[in-house]
mmCIF file of C-alpha atoms and ligand atoms in Angstrom:
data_model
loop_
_atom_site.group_PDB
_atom_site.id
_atom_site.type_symbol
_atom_site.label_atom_id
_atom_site.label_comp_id
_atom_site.label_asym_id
_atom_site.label_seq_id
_atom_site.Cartn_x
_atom_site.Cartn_y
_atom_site.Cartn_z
ATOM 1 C CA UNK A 1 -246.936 125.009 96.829
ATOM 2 C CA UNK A 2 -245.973 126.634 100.004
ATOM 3 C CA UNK A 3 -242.702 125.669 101.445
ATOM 4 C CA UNK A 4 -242.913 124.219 105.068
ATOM 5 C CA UNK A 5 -241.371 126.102 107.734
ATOM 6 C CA UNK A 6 -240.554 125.111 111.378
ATOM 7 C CA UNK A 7 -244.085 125.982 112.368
ATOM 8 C CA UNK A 8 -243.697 126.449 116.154
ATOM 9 C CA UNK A 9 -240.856 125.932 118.619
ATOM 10 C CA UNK A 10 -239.784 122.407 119.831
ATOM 11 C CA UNK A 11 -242.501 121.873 122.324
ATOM 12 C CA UNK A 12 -245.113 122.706 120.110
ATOM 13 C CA UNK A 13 -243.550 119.201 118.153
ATOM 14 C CA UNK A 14 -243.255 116.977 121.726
ATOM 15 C CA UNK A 15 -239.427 117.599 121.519
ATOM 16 C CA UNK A 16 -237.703 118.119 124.554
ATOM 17 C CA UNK A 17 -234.530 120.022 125.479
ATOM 18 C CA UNK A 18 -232.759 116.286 125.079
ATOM 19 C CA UNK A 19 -234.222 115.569 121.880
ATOM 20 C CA UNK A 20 -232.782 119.002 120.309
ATOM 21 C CA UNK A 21 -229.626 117.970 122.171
ATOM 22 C CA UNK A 22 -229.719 114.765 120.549
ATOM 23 C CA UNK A 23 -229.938 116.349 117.273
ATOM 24 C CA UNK A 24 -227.119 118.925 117.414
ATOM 25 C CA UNK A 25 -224.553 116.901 118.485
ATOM 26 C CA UNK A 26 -225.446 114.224 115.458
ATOM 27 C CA UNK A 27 -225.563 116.527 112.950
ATOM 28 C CA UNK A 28 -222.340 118.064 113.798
ATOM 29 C CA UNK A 29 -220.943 115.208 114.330
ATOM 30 C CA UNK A 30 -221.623 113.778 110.720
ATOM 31 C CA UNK A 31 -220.264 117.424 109.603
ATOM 32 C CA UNK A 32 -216.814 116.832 111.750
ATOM 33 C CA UNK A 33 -216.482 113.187 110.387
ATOM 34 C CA UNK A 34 -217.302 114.566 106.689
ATOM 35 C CA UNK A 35 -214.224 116.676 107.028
ATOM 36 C CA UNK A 36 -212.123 114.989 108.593
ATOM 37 C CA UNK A 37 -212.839 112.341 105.580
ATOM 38 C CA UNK A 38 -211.642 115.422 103.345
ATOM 39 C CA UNK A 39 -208.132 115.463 104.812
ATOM 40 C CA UNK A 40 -207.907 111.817 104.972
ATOM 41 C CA UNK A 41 -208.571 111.987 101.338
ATOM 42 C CA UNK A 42 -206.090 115.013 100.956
ATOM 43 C CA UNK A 43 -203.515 112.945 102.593
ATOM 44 C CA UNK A 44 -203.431 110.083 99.910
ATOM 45 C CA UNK A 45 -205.342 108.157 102.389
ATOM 46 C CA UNK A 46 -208.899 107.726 101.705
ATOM 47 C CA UNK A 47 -209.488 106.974 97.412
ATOM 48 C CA UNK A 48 -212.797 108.617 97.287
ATOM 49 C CA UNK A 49 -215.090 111.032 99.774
ATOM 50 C CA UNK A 50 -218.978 111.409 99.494
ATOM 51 C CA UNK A 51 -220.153 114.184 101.250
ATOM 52 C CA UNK A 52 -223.151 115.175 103.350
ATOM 53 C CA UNK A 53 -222.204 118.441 104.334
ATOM 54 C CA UNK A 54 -225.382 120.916 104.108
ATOM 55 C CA UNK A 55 -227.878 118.311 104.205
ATOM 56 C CA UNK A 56 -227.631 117.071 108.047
ATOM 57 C CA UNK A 57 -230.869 118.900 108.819
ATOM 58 C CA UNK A 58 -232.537 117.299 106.239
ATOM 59 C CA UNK A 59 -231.080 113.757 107.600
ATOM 60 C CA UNK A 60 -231.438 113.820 111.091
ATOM 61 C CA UNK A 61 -234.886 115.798 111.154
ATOM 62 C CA UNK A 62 -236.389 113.060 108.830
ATOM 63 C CA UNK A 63 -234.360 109.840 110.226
ATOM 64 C CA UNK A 64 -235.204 111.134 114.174
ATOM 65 C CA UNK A 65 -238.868 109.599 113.557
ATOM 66 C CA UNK A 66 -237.348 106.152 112.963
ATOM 67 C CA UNK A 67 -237.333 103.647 115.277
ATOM 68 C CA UNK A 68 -234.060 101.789 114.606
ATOM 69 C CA UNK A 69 -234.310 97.709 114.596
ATOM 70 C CA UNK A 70 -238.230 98.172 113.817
ATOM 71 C CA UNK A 71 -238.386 100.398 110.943
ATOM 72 C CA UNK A 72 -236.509 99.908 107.999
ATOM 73 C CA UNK A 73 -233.807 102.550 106.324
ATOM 74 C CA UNK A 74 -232.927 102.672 102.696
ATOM 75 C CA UNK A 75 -230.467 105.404 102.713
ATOM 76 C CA UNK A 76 -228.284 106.950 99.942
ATOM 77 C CA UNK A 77 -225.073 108.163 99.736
ATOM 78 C CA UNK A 78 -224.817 111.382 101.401
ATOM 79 C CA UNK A 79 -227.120 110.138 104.529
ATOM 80 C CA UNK A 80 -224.093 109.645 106.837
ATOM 81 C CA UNK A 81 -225.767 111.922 109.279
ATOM 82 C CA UNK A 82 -229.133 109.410 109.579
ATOM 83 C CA UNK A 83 -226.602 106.396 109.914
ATOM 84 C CA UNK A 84 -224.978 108.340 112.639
ATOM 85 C CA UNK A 85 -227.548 108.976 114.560
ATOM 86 C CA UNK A 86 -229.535 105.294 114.129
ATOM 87 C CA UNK A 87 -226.264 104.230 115.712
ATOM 88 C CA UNK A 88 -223.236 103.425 113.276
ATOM 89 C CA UNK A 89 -220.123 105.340 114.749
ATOM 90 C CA UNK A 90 -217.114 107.442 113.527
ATOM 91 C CA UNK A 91 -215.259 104.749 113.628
ATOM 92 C CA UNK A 92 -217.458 102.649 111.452
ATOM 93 C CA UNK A 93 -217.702 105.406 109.134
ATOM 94 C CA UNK A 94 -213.540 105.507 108.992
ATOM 95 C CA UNK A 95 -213.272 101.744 108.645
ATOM 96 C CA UNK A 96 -215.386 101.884 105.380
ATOM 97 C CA UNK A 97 -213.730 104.434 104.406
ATOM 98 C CA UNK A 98 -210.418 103.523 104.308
ATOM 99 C CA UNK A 99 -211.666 99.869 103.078
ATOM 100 C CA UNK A 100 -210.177 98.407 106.343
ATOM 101 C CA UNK A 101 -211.037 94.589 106.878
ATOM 102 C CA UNK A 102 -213.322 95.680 110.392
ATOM 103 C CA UNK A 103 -215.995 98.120 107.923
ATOM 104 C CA UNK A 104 -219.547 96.773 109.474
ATOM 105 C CA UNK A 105 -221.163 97.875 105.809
ATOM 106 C CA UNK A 106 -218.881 95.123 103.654
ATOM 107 C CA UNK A 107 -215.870 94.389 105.156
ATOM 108 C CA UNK A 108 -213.943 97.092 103.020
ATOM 109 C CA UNK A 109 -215.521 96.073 99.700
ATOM 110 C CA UNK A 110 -217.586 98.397 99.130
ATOM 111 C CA UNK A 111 -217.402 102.387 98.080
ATOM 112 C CA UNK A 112 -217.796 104.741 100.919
ATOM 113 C CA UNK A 113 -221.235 105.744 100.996
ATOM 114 C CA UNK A 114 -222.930 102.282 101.066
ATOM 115 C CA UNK A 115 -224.102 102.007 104.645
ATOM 116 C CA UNK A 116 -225.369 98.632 105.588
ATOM 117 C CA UNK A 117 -226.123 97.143 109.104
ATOM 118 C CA UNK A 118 -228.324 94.362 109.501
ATOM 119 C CA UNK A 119 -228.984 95.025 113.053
ATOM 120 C CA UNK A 120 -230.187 98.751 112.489
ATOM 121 C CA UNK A 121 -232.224 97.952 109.663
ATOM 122 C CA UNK A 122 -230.316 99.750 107.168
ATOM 123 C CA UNK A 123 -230.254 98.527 103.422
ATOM 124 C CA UNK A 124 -226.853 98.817 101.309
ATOM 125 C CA UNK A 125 -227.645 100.945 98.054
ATOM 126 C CA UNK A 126 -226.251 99.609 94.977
ATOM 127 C CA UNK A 127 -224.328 102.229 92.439
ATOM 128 C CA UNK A 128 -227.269 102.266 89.999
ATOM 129 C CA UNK A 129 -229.049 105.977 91.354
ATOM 130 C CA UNK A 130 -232.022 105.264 92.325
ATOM 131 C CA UNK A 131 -232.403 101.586 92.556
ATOM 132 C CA UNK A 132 -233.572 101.832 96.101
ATOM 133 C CA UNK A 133 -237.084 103.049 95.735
ATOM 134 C CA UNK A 134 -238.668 99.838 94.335
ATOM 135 C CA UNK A 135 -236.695 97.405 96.886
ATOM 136 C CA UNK A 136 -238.217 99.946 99.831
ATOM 137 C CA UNK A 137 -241.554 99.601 98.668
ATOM 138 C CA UNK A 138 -240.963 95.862 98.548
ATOM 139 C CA UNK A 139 -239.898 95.932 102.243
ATOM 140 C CA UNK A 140 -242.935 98.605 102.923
ATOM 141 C CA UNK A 141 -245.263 95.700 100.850
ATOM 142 C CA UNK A 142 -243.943 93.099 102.969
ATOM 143 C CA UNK A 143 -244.743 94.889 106.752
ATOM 144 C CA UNK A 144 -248.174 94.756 104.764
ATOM 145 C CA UNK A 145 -248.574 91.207 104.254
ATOM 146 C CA UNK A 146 -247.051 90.376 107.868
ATOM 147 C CA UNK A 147 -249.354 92.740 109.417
ATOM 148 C CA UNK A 148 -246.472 94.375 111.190
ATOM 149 C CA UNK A 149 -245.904 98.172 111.943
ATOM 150 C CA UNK A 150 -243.125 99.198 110.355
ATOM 151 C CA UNK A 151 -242.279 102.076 108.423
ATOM 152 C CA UNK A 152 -239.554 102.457 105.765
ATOM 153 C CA UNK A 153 -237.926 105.429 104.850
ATOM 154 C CA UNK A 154 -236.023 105.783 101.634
ATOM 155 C CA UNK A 155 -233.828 108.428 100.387
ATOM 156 C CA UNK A 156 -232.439 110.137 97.154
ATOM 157 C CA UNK A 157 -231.158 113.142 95.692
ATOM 158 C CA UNK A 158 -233.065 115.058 93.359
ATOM 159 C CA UNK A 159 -232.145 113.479 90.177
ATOM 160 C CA UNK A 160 -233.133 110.006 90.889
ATOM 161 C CA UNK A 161 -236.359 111.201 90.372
ATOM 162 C CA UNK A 162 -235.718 111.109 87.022
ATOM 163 C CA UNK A 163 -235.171 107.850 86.690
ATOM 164 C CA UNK A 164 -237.743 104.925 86.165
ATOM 165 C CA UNK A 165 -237.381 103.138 89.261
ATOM 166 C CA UNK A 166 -238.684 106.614 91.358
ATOM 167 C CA UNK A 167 -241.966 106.398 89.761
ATOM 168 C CA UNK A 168 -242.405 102.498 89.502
ATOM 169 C CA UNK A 169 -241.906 102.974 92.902
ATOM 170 C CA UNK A 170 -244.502 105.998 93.577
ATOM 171 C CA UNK A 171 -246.906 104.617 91.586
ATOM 172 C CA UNK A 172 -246.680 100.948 93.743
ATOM 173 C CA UNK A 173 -246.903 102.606 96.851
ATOM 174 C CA UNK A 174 -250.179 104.860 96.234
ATOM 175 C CA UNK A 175 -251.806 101.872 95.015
ATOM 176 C CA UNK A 176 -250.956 99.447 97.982
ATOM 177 C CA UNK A 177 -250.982 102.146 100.533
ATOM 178 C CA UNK A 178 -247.611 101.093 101.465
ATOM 179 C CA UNK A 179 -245.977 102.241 104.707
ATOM 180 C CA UNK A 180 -243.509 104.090 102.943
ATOM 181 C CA UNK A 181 -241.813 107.680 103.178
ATOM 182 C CA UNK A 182 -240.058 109.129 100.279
ATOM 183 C CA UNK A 183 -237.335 111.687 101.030
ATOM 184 C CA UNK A 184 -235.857 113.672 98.451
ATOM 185 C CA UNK A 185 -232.770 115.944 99.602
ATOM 186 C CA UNK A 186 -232.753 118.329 96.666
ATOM 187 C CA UNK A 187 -229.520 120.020 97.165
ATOM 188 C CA UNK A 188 -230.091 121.747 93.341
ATOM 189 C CA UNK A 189 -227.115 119.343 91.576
ATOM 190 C CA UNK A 190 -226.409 116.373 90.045
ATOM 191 C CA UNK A 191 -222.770 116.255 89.988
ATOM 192 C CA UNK A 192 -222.461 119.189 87.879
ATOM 193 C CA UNK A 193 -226.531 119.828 86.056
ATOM 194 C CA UNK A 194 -228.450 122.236 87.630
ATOM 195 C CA UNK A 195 -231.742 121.129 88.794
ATOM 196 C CA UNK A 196 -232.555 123.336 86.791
ATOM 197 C CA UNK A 197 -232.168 121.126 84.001
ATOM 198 C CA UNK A 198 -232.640 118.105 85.576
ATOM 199 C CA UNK A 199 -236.639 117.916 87.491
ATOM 200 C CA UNK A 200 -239.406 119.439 85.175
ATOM 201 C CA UNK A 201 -242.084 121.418 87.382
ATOM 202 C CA UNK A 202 -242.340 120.063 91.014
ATOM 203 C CA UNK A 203 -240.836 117.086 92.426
ATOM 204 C CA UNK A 204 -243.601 117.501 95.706
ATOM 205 C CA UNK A 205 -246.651 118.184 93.317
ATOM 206 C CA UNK A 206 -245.925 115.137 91.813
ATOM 207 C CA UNK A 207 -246.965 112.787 95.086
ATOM 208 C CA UNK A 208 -250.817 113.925 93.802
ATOM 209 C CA UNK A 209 -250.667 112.450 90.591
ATOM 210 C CA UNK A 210 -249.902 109.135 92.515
ATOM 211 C CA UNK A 211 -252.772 109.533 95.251
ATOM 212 C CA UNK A 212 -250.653 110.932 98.095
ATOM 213 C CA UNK A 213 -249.785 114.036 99.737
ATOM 214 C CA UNK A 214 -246.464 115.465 98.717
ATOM 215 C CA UNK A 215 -244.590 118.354 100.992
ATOM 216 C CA UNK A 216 -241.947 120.974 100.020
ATOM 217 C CA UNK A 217 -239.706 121.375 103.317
ATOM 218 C CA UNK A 218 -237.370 124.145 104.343
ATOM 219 C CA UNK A 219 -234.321 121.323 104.166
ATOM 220 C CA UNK A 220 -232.048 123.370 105.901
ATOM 221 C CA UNK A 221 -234.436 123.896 109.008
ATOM 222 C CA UNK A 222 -234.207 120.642 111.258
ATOM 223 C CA UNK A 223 -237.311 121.424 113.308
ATOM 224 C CA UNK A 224 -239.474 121.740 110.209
ATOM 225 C CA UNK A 225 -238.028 118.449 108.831
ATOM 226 C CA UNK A 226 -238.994 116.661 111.859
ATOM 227 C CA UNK A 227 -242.151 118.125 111.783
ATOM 228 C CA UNK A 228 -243.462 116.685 108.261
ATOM 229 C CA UNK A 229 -241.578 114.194 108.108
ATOM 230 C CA UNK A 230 -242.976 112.907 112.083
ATOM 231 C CA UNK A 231 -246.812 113.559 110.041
ATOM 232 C CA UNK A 232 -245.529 111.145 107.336
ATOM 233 C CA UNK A 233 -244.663 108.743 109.490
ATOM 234 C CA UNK A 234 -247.733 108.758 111.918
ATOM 235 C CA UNK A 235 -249.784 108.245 108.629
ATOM 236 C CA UNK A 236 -247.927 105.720 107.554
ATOM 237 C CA UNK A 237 -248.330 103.776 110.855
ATOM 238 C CA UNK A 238 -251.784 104.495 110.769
ATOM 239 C CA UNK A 239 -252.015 101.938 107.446
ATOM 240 C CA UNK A 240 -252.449 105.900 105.821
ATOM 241 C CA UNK A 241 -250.265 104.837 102.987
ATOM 242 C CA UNK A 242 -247.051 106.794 101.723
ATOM 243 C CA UNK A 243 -246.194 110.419 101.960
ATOM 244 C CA UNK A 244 -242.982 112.185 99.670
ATOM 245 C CA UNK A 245 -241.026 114.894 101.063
ATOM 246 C CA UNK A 246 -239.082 117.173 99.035
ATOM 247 C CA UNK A 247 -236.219 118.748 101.247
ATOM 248 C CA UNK A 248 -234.725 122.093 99.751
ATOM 249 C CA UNK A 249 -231.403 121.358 100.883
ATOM 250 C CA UNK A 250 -227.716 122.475 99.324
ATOM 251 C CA UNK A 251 -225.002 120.514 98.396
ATOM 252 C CA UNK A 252 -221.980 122.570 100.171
ATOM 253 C CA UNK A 253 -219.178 120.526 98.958
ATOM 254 C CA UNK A 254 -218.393 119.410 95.517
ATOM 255 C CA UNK A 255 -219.968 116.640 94.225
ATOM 256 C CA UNK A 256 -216.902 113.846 96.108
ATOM 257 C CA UNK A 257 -213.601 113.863 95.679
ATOM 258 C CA UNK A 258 -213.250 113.547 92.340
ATOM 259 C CA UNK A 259 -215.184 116.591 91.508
ATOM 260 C CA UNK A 260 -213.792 119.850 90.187
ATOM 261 C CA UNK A 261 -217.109 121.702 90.978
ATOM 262 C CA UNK A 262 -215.391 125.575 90.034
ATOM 263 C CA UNK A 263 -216.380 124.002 86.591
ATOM 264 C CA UNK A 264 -219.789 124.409 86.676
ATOM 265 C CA UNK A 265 -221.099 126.577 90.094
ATOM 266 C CA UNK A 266 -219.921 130.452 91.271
ATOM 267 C CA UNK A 267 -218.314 130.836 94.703
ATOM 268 C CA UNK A 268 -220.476 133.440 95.396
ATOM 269 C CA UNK A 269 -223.854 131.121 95.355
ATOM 270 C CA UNK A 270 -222.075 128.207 97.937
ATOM 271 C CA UNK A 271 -221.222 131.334 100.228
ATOM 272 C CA UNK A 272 -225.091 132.126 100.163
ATOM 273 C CA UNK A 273 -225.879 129.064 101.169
ATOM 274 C CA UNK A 274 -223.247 129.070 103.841
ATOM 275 C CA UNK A 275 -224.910 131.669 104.968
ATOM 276 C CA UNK A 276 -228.000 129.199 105.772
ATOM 277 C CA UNK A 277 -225.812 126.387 107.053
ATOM 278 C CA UNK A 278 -227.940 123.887 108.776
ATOM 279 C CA UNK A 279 -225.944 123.690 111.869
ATOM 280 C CA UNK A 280 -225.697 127.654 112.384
ATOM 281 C CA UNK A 281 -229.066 128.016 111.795
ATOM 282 C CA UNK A 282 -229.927 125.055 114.918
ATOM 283 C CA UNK A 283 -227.382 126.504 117.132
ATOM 284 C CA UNK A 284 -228.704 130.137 117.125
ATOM 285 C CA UNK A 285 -232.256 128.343 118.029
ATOM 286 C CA UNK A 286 -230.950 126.674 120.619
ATOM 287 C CA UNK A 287 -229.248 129.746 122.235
ATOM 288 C CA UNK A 288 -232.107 131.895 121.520
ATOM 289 C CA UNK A 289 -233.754 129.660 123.612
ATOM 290 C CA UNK A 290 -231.626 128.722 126.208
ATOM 291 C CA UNK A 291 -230.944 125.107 125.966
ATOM 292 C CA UNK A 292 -227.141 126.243 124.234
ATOM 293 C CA UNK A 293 -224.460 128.899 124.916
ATOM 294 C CA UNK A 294 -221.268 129.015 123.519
ATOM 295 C CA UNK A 295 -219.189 127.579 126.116
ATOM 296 C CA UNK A 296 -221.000 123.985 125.903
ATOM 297 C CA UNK A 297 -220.953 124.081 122.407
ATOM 298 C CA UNK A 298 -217.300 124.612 122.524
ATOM 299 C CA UNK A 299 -217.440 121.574 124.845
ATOM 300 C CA UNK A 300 -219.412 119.356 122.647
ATOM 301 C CA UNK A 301 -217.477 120.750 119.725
ATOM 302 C CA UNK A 302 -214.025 119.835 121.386
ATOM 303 C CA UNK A 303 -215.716 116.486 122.528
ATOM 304 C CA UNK A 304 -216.391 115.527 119.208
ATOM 305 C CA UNK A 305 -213.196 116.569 117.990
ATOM 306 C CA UNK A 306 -211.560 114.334 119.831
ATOM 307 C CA UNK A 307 -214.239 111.172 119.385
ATOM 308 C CA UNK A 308 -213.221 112.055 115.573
ATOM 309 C CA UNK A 309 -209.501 111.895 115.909
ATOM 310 C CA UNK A 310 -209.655 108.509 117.958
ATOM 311 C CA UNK A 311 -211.535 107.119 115.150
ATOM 312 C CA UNK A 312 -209.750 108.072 112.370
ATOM 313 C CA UNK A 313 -206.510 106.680 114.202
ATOM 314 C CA UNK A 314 -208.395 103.447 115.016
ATOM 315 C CA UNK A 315 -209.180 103.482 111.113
ATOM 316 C CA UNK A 316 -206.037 104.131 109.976
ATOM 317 C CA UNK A 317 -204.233 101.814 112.366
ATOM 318 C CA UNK A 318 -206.860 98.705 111.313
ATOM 319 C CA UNK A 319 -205.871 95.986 108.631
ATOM 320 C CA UNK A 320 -207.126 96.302 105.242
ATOM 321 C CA UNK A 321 -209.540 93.858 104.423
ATOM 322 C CA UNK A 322 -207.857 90.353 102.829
ATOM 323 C CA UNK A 323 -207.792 90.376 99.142
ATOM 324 C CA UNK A 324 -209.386 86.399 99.280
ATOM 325 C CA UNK A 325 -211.861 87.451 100.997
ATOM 326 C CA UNK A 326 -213.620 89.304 98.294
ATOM 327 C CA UNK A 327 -216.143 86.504 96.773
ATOM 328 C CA UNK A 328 -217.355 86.535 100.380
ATOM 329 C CA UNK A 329 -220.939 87.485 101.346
ATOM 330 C CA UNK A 330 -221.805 87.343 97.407
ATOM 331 C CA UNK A 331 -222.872 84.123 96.325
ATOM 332 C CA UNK A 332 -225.402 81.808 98.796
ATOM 333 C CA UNK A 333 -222.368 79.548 100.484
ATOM 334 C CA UNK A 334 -223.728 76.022 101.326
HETATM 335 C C1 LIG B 1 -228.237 105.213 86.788
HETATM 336 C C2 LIG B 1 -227.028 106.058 87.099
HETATM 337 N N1 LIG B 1 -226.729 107.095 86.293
HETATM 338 C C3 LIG B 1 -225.657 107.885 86.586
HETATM 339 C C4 LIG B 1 -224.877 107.608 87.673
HETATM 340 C C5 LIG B 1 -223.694 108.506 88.020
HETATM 341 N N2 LIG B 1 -224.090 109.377 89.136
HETATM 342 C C6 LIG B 1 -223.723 109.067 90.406
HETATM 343 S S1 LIG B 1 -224.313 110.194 91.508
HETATM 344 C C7 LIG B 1 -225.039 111.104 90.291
HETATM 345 C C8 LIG B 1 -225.786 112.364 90.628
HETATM 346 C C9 LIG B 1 -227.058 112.125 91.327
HETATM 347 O O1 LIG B 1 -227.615 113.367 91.701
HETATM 348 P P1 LIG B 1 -228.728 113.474 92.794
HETATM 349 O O2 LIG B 1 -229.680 112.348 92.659
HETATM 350 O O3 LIG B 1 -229.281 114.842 92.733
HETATM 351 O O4 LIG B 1 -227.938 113.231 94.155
HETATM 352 P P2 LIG B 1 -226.746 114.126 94.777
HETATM 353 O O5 LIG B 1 -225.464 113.469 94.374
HETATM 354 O O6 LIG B 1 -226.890 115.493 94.244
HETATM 355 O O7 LIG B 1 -226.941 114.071 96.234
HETATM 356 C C10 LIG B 1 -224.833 110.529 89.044
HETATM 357 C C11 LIG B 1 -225.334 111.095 87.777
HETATM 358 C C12 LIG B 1 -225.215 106.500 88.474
HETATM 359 N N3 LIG B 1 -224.510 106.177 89.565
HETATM 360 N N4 LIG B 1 -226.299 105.746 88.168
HETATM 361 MG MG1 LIG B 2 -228.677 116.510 93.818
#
C-alpha cells in the first residue's frame, strides 16, 4: 500500500494562509504545554504526564475537519493537540493535570489524558485501551437513526487494534455504513513492544476486509493528514459509511512519566525521528512559501510561551478538588 503524501500545496486542499496559521500555532502549542507538563512533573508537581509530542500533525491535520459542537470526538490519550485546537485551553489542560478542583474533564478526578467537554463534543476515554471504538460507532449509529449529519472521529494508538473492541467496532461500522472515521496514530510502541511485535501485516489493509477503504498516511506531514482525513470525512457526510486511517507517526517521548524507555529503544532511532519532527517539517513549508519567517515565529513562539506560563501559574495557584466531592457525577443523583 502506498503511503499518502501531502499531494499538493495548501491551496490545492482549499486551505488558506489562516488555516495553515491556525494549525501551527495549535500544534506547537500542544508541544509547549506537553513540556511544560514535563517540568511540572519534574518538580514533584504533576503525579503522572501523557505525552503527545511527535504526533501533533497527526492530531490537528485529522481533528481540523471537525466541526466542534456538531461532530462528535472520541479522543485518546495523547490527542491533547485535537482538544487544543476544538477549543479546551492551557489552562484546562493544567487544571487536569494537577487534579485541581476547576479541571473541565472531571473536576480533578480523573488521570491526565481523559479529555471530556460536553459542550465540544468530546467523549472521556475510560483506562481500558481501546474501549472507545464501539461507544463511537454507537454515537456514529445514533446520527443514523436521527437522520442528522454528524461525523465522529475516534482515535487510538496502534495497539488497540489488537484488542476486540477495534474490530467489533470495524466490523459494525462497514455493515451500518456508519458516519465514522477511525484514526490510528501508530507511533511504532506500546509502552515498551515494538509494533513490530504487536500489529500482524497492515493495520490500513485491514479496513477492506470490513468493506471500507483504509489509508496509510505520512503522520508526520500535517497537510497530507488533512488531506485524507478531509476525504474521510466528506464520505462520511455523504451517508458513504466509515473510512480508517493509519497515521505513521512517532512517539518522541517515553511512554509517560513513569516510563524508563532507555530500556527498550536506542537514542540513535528517537534522534531520526527528530529529525522528521512534525513541527519542523510545517514550519520549513510555511517559510518556503512565504506565509512564515523566523521573526514571527519567534513571536508566536514567545506568545505562547507566555500563554503557557500564565496557565501553569493559574493551575498551580487553583484549589485541589474536595476530597467529598468524589462520588459526584458517578451515580444518577435524584
Ligand atoms: C486493555 C488494556 N491493556 C493494557 C493497558 C495498559 N496500557 C496502557 S497504554 C498501553 C499501550 C498502548 O499502546 P498504543 O495503543 O500503541 O498507544 P500509545 O500509548 O503508543 O500511544 C498499555 C498496554 C490498558 N490500559 N488497557
Ligand atoms: Mg503506540
Amino acid at each position: 500500500m502506498a503511503i499518502r503524501e501531502t499531494s499538493a500545496g495548501h491551496e490545492a486542499l482549499g486551505l488558506d494562509e489562516d488555516d495553515l496559521r491556525r494549525m501551527h500555532y495549535h500544534m506547537l502549542l500542544a508541544r509547549r504545554v506537553d513540556e511544560r507538563s514535563w517540568i511540572l512533573n519534574r518538580q514533584g508537581k504533576a503525579a503522572f504526564v501523557i505525552s503527545c509530542q511527535g504526533q501533533e500533525a497527526a492530531q490537528v491535520g485529522a481533528a481540523y475537519n471537525l466541526l466542534p459542537g456538531n461532530d462528535f470526538l472520541y479522543p485518546y490519550y495523547r490527542d491533547s493537540g485535537m482538544t487544543l485546537l476544538l477549543g479546551q485551553t492551557p489552562r484546562d489542560q493544567f487544571l487536569s493535570l494537577l487534579g485541581k478542583k476547576e479541571d473541565p474533564n472531571s473536576g480533578g478526578r480523573q488521570m491526565p489524558g481523559h479529555y471530556s467537554s460536553r459542550r465540544l463534543n468530546i467523549v472521556t476515554s475510560s483506562a481500558p485501551v481501546g474501549i472507545q471504538y464501539p461507544q463511537a460507532a454507537g454515537t456514529a449509529l445514533a446520527y443514523r437513526i436521527r437522520g442528522e449529519d454528524g461525523v465522529v472521529l475516534v482515535c487510538g494508538g496502534e495497539a488497540s487494534t489488537s484488542g476486540g473492541d477495534w474490530h467489533e467496532a470495524m466490523n459494525f461500522a462497514g455493515i451500518h455504513d456508519l458516519p465514522l472515521v477511525f484514526l490510528v496514530e501508530n507511533n511504532v510502541y506500546a509502552i515498551s513492544v515494538h509494533a513490530e511485535f504487536q500489529v500482524a501485516g497492515s493495520i490500513a489493509k485491514r479496513a477492506e476486509g470490513y468493506g471500507f477503504p483504509g489509508h496509510e498516511v505520512d503522520g508526520n506531514d500535517v497537510l497530507a493528514v488533512y488531506e485524507v482525513a478531509r476525504d474521510a470525512f466528506g464520505r462520511a457526510r455523504a451517508g458513504e459509511g466509515p473510512t480508517l486511517i493509519e497515521a505513521k507517526t512517532y512517539r518522541i517521548t517515553a511512554h509517560s512519566s513513569d516510563d524508563d524507555d532507555r530500556r527498550y529503544r536506542e537514542r540513535e532511532e528517537i534522534e531520526e525521528w527528530r529529525q522528521k519532527d512534525p513541527i519542523v517539517r510545517f514550519e520549513k513549508y510555511l517559510m518556503e512559501n512565504d506565509i512564515l519567517d523566523e521573526s514571527e515565529r519567534d513571536e508566536i513562539s514567545e506568545r505562547i510561551k507566555a500563554e503557557v506560563a500564565e496557565a501553569s501559574k493559574y493551575a498551580e495557584d487553583a484549589s485541589f478538588a474536595d476530597p467529598e466531592d468524589v462520588l459526584s457525577g458517578v451515580y444518577a443523583e435524584a
